[in-house]
XYZ file of C-alpha atoms in Angstrom:
383
model
C -56.120 73.837 -103.672
C -59.576 72.262 -103.806
C -62.384 74.057 -105.613
C -66.106 73.284 -105.508
C -68.808 75.145 -107.362
C -71.128 75.601 -104.386
C -70.538 77.027 -100.923
C -72.550 74.093 -99.527
C -69.782 71.702 -100.679
C -67.228 73.057 -98.179
C -67.075 69.879 -96.045
C -66.415 67.725 -99.108
C -63.737 70.094 -100.390
C -62.017 70.098 -97.007
C -62.094 66.289 -96.810
C -60.417 65.991 -100.210
C -57.836 68.609 -99.247
C -56.880 66.538 -96.191
C -56.341 63.472 -98.407
C -54.217 65.449 -100.871
C -52.119 66.868 -98.039
C -51.366 63.358 -96.811
C -49.993 62.571 -100.279
C -47.849 65.717 -100.126
C -46.259 64.544 -96.873
C -45.688 61.100 -98.352
C -43.922 62.340 -101.492
C -42.119 65.473 -100.289
C -39.589 64.295 -97.732
C -38.564 67.850 -96.836
C -42.101 68.947 -95.978
C -42.593 70.333 -92.425
C -46.118 71.643 -92.842
C -48.436 72.403 -95.756
C -50.743 75.186 -96.858
C -54.111 74.539 -98.457
C -57.030 76.442 -99.966
C -60.698 75.593 -100.308
C -62.737 77.673 -102.731
C -66.464 76.989 -102.625
C -68.443 79.365 -104.764
C -66.978 82.744 -103.826
C -66.016 81.698 -100.279
C -62.354 80.931 -99.645
C -60.537 79.507 -96.616
C -56.804 79.182 -96.004
C -55.645 76.096 -94.078
C -52.369 75.082 -92.436
C -51.670 71.361 -91.954
C -49.069 70.415 -89.331
C -48.219 67.498 -87.073
C -51.424 66.894 -85.106
C -53.217 70.078 -86.074
C -55.163 71.689 -88.879
C -55.837 75.419 -88.652
C -58.396 77.109 -90.906
C -58.989 80.824 -91.438
C -62.290 82.639 -91.427
C -63.948 82.767 -94.833
C -62.669 85.266 -97.398
C -65.694 86.631 -99.239
C -64.397 87.141 -102.768
C -67.502 89.158 -103.621
C -66.297 91.856 -101.236
C -63.378 94.198 -101.921
C -61.778 93.420 -98.556
C -61.938 89.675 -99.242
C -60.288 90.098 -102.623
C -57.615 92.347 -101.090
C -56.766 89.722 -98.441
C -56.577 87.005 -101.095
C -54.168 89.027 -103.257
C -52.057 89.911 -100.197
C -51.789 86.225 -99.341
C -50.715 85.314 -102.887
C -48.046 88.028 -102.836
C -46.764 86.705 -99.488
C -46.487 83.162 -100.828
C -44.698 84.451 -103.943
C -41.937 86.305 -102.091
C -41.512 84.623 -98.688
C -38.682 82.206 -97.833
C -39.197 78.526 -98.621
C -39.291 77.514 -94.951
C -42.412 79.711 -94.560
C -44.029 77.693 -97.330
C -43.494 74.558 -95.246
C -40.222 73.247 -96.673
C -37.334 72.116 -94.485
C -34.132 74.065 -95.230
C -32.081 71.344 -93.513
C -33.196 68.618 -95.972
C -32.363 69.637 -99.512
C -33.032 67.829 -102.763
C -29.946 67.942 -104.981
C -31.689 67.726 -108.344
C -28.503 67.567 -110.385
C -27.383 64.501 -108.410
C -30.749 62.952 -107.657
C -30.198 62.564 -103.902
C -30.995 64.224 -100.581
C -28.548 66.372 -98.600
C -29.464 66.153 -94.903
C -28.117 68.208 -91.997
C -28.094 66.454 -88.609
C -27.343 68.477 -85.445
C -23.884 67.851 -83.983
C -23.846 66.204 -80.563
C -23.096 68.190 -77.447
C -25.297 71.216 -78.145
C -28.130 71.036 -75.588
C -30.270 74.001 -74.572
C -31.791 76.856 -76.585
C -30.942 77.242 -80.246
C -28.005 79.488 -81.052
C -25.480 79.814 -83.861
C -23.341 77.267 -81.993
C -26.181 74.762 -81.636
C -27.001 75.115 -85.337
C -23.736 73.310 -86.231
C -24.451 70.159 -88.197
C -23.033 67.032 -89.778
C -24.130 66.611 -93.393
C -25.122 63.276 -94.904
C -26.270 62.171 -98.371
C -29.108 59.757 -99.060
C -30.495 57.995 -102.101
C -32.856 55.730 -100.145
C -35.958 56.613 -98.113
C -37.143 53.558 -96.176
C -39.985 55.219 -94.225
C -42.012 58.193 -95.444
C -44.464 60.367 -93.521
C -47.530 58.736 -95.044
C -50.138 60.078 -92.649
C -51.623 63.436 -91.720
C -51.333 63.237 -87.928
C -48.637 62.051 -85.554
C -44.875 62.228 -85.472
C -44.402 62.452 -89.280
C -41.479 60.027 -89.001
C -39.154 59.620 -91.971
C -36.087 57.375 -92.185
C -33.207 57.654 -94.648
C -30.214 55.425 -95.354
C -27.258 57.768 -95.776
C -23.494 58.179 -96.066
C -21.082 60.986 -95.257
C -19.402 61.322 -98.650
C -21.055 63.605 -101.209
C -21.517 61.886 -104.582
C -19.465 63.404 -107.384
C -22.054 62.777 -110.103
C -25.449 61.225 -110.749
C -23.886 57.843 -111.503
C -22.070 57.686 -108.145
C -25.356 58.383 -106.330
C -26.369 54.792 -107.070
C -23.360 53.600 -105.076
C -23.629 55.746 -101.942
C -22.135 53.761 -99.085
C -24.850 53.642 -96.446
C -23.178 54.204 -93.067
C -26.053 55.481 -90.908
C -29.799 55.513 -90.648
C -31.283 58.982 -90.131
C -34.612 59.309 -88.327
C -36.483 62.581 -88.739
C -39.607 63.056 -86.589
C -41.838 65.418 -84.610
C -42.249 63.760 -81.173
C -43.973 65.363 -78.210
C -41.408 67.080 -76.009
C -40.776 69.686 -73.340
C -40.023 73.261 -74.349
C -36.898 73.214 -72.203
C -34.539 70.664 -73.740
C -32.819 70.107 -70.377
C -36.147 68.878 -68.928
C -36.998 66.615 -71.849
C -37.142 63.181 -70.208
C -38.013 61.343 -73.449
C -35.091 62.533 -75.547
C -33.578 59.710 -77.601
C -30.285 61.541 -78.163
C -29.796 62.067 -74.421
C -30.637 58.427 -73.687
C -28.249 57.022 -76.300
C -25.497 59.413 -75.187
C -25.859 58.154 -71.628
C -25.883 54.514 -72.756
C -22.691 54.973 -74.797
C -21.023 56.728 -71.898
C -21.899 54.116 -69.263
C -21.870 50.900 -71.303
C -18.298 49.771 -72.105
C -17.480 48.373 -75.542
C -16.329 45.174 -73.871
C -19.731 44.414 -72.306
C -21.772 41.419 -73.463
C -24.420 43.806 -74.822
C -22.009 45.848 -76.917
C -23.351 46.210 -80.450
C -26.920 45.341 -79.434
C -28.017 48.993 -79.242
C -27.473 51.852 -81.716
C -24.256 53.865 -81.804
C -25.105 57.560 -81.824
C -23.380 59.405 -84.680
C -25.194 62.766 -84.490
C -28.532 64.147 -83.426
C -30.599 66.737 -81.619
C -33.299 69.352 -82.097
C -33.486 70.800 -85.582
C -32.600 74.509 -85.804
C -32.068 76.764 -88.790
C -31.204 80.355 -89.561
C -33.561 82.979 -90.918
C -32.313 85.078 -93.796
C -30.505 88.058 -92.190
C -31.287 90.218 -95.225
C -34.949 90.180 -94.248
C -34.441 90.888 -90.537
C -31.572 93.320 -90.237
C -28.126 92.118 -89.242
C -29.313 89.516 -86.726
C -29.159 86.076 -88.322
C -31.701 84.518 -85.975
C -31.470 80.808 -85.266
C -34.867 79.227 -84.710
C -35.760 75.865 -83.191
C -38.324 74.035 -85.311
C -41.288 73.332 -83.037
C -45.028 73.886 -82.684
C -44.551 77.267 -81.032
C -42.223 78.595 -83.729
C -44.748 77.573 -86.410
C -47.943 78.991 -84.873
C -46.480 81.407 -82.330
C -49.237 84.035 -82.240
C -51.922 81.402 -81.809
C -49.817 79.665 -79.185
C -49.317 82.899 -77.215
C -52.994 83.791 -77.430
C -54.051 80.430 -76.017
C -51.364 80.605 -73.316
C -52.840 83.902 -72.206
C -56.363 82.500 -72.205
C -55.224 79.583 -70.054
C -54.649 81.976 -67.164
C -50.917 81.470 -66.957
C -50.978 77.693 -66.452
C -47.526 77.283 -67.975
C -47.221 73.574 -67.226
C -50.424 72.831 -69.128
C -49.462 75.228 -71.893
C -46.104 73.497 -72.309
C -47.825 70.249 -73.164
C -50.666 71.230 -75.452
C -52.334 74.073 -77.283
C -56.066 73.668 -76.928
C -55.637 69.926 -77.403
C -52.687 70.213 -79.825
C -49.575 68.422 -78.510
C -46.431 70.523 -78.279
C -43.955 68.871 -80.657
C -40.313 69.464 -81.483
C -38.582 68.609 -84.754
C -35.765 66.160 -83.958
C -33.271 64.287 -86.101
C -30.852 61.520 -85.197
C -28.216 59.509 -87.089
C -27.257 56.078 -85.752
C -25.366 52.962 -86.791
C -25.293 50.071 -87.563
C -28.162 49.810 -90.020
C -30.547 47.074 -88.906
C -32.755 44.755 -90.914
C -36.293 43.601 -89.977
C -36.816 40.251 -88.272
C -38.632 38.819 -91.311
C -35.285 38.637 -93.136
C -33.790 36.188 -90.656
C -33.001 32.782 -92.112
C -34.109 30.458 -89.297
C -35.954 30.145 -85.996
C -32.582 29.720 -84.279
C -31.434 33.096 -85.591
C -34.685 34.649 -84.348
C -34.075 33.274 -80.846
C -30.494 34.566 -80.863
C -31.510 38.044 -82.058
C -34.358 38.471 -79.559
C -32.092 37.210 -76.763
C -29.425 39.766 -77.752
C -31.972 42.598 -77.704
C -33.517 41.688 -74.362
C -30.069 41.095 -72.829
C -29.217 44.635 -73.908
C -32.523 45.851 -72.450
C -31.638 44.363 -69.056
C -28.062 45.667 -69.118
C -29.176 49.190 -70.088
C -31.711 49.293 -67.258
C -29.149 47.994 -64.764
C -26.211 50.174 -65.829
C -27.966 53.302 -67.103
C -31.378 53.176 -65.392
C -33.090 53.688 -68.758
C -36.347 51.818 -69.396
C -37.175 51.342 -73.094
C -41.030 51.161 -72.855
C -41.712 50.378 -76.528
C -40.698 46.758 -77.156
C -42.201 45.435 -80.397
C -41.186 43.414 -83.439
C -40.434 46.708 -85.242
C -37.988 47.833 -82.555
C -35.944 44.640 -82.441
C -33.819 44.357 -85.565
C -30.626 42.583 -86.564
C -27.446 43.003 -88.564
C -24.760 40.565 -89.598
C -21.261 40.610 -88.197
C -18.176 40.052 -90.355
C -18.450 36.295 -89.837
C -22.072 36.309 -91.051
C -23.681 35.772 -87.640
C -26.976 37.528 -86.907
C -26.708 40.080 -84.056
C -29.767 41.544 -82.309
C -30.250 45.325 -82.218
C -32.662 47.133 -79.853
C -33.681 50.449 -81.448
C -36.060 53.404 -81.026
C -35.437 54.889 -77.574
C -37.684 57.931 -78.005
C -40.312 56.525 -75.615
C -37.664 55.581 -73.035
C -37.405 57.218 -69.605
C -34.676 57.684 -67.055
C -35.838 55.606 -64.093
C -33.857 57.721 -61.631
C -35.744 60.870 -62.649
C -39.237 59.363 -62.728
C -40.068 56.858 -60.017
C -43.786 56.618 -60.812
C -44.529 57.192 -64.477
C -48.083 58.212 -65.285
C -48.876 59.768 -68.642
C -52.242 60.785 -70.050
C -51.061 59.404 -73.369
C -50.031 55.767 -73.423
C -46.616 54.907 -74.786
C -45.738 51.950 -76.960
C -47.101 50.066 -79.953
C -50.717 49.042 -79.303
C -50.577 45.270 -80.027
C -47.477 44.968 -77.790
C -48.572 47.107 -74.818
C -48.456 45.684 -71.323
C -51.644 45.557 -69.248
C -50.476 48.629 -67.298
C -50.124 50.638 -70.483
C -53.369 49.337 -71.975
C -55.247 50.340 -68.818
C -53.328 53.640 -68.686
C -53.144 53.283 -64.904
C -50.734 54.939 -62.447
C -48.819 51.783 -61.517
C -45.054 52.185 -61.619
C -43.652 51.098 -64.979
C -40.867 48.543 -64.647
C -38.828 46.153 -66.783
C -41.671 43.646 -66.427
C -43.857 45.838 -68.662
C -41.251 45.607 -71.434
C -40.818 41.875 -70.968
C -44.590 41.489 -71.145
C -44.549 43.422 -74.436
C -41.853 41.091 -75.771
C -43.924 38.036 -74.818
C -46.814 39.309 -76.935
């Protein structure tokens, strides 16, 4: 809530509210979206902050009886609604008595629309957040180091055995999961299926432990006997607005699938992988750096050849390393959520460029319609 004495201060109040909301995302790791209020004089607005959108209501005039009635109704709603309607994620829970996070990750092999079956999860426990969602717009990516065994007490939390890294994010996606060509879970599943453990590139890409689109159940006590399972996405959060804009678009479903009046359509996804990599800056020599980068790019070539998957986001953040039992540094190519299946897309043109800006190839920087190939990724690596 941000309050200013004068109605003329509304822009300043809104600007401060945006900054405060960014801090909320940074500190509350189970935050999906956030509510906000600006009160300037006797004028009030309600705001919703999500991934890549901010929605604001018309002004409530608190001088008028109707304005006061709407304000009270809103406060009553916030007091009695479920926590997920307040913006919290019911699949990431803070265990206060233990001082750790309990995180549900979708079980593999459940593609398609959400159902009770697809809501099955593996549960992990984390005491370490290595990346927080420290910005207002974008994918709101968070990363946790986690293990499968639940700590027995607050002392054992300090000694959680980290077995996986969990990435939680809101990437742009297709409504139909079967048509989602940039799905990291699908790509890693295909790589594991087609790349034998005995190959030279084995261990140079993540092993998929669990992952998929995040779904959760509504409270059946509030909606009859039907325990509805809902996929967490832009449409499920702002459905009435989404439907209204779809209608105004004249039935252009393809355009509506991608954006809502300039708002990207995003899906909440979560993935658990192993091994846990370390950043390149922790390598001990130039020789180790050469070995690690060679491992990663060898894996890149093998994955393209055997699986027809092109990574498209080579950068120093997406090449990591881990140490084998004999202490040798092994390269690890991560982050396949910008990758594409080359057999499904022969000429890849996107209005939004993919990749990390300082490492983009000329084709991606120019955002042209040239076919993207392995040379674009090698060019990114050379930068």
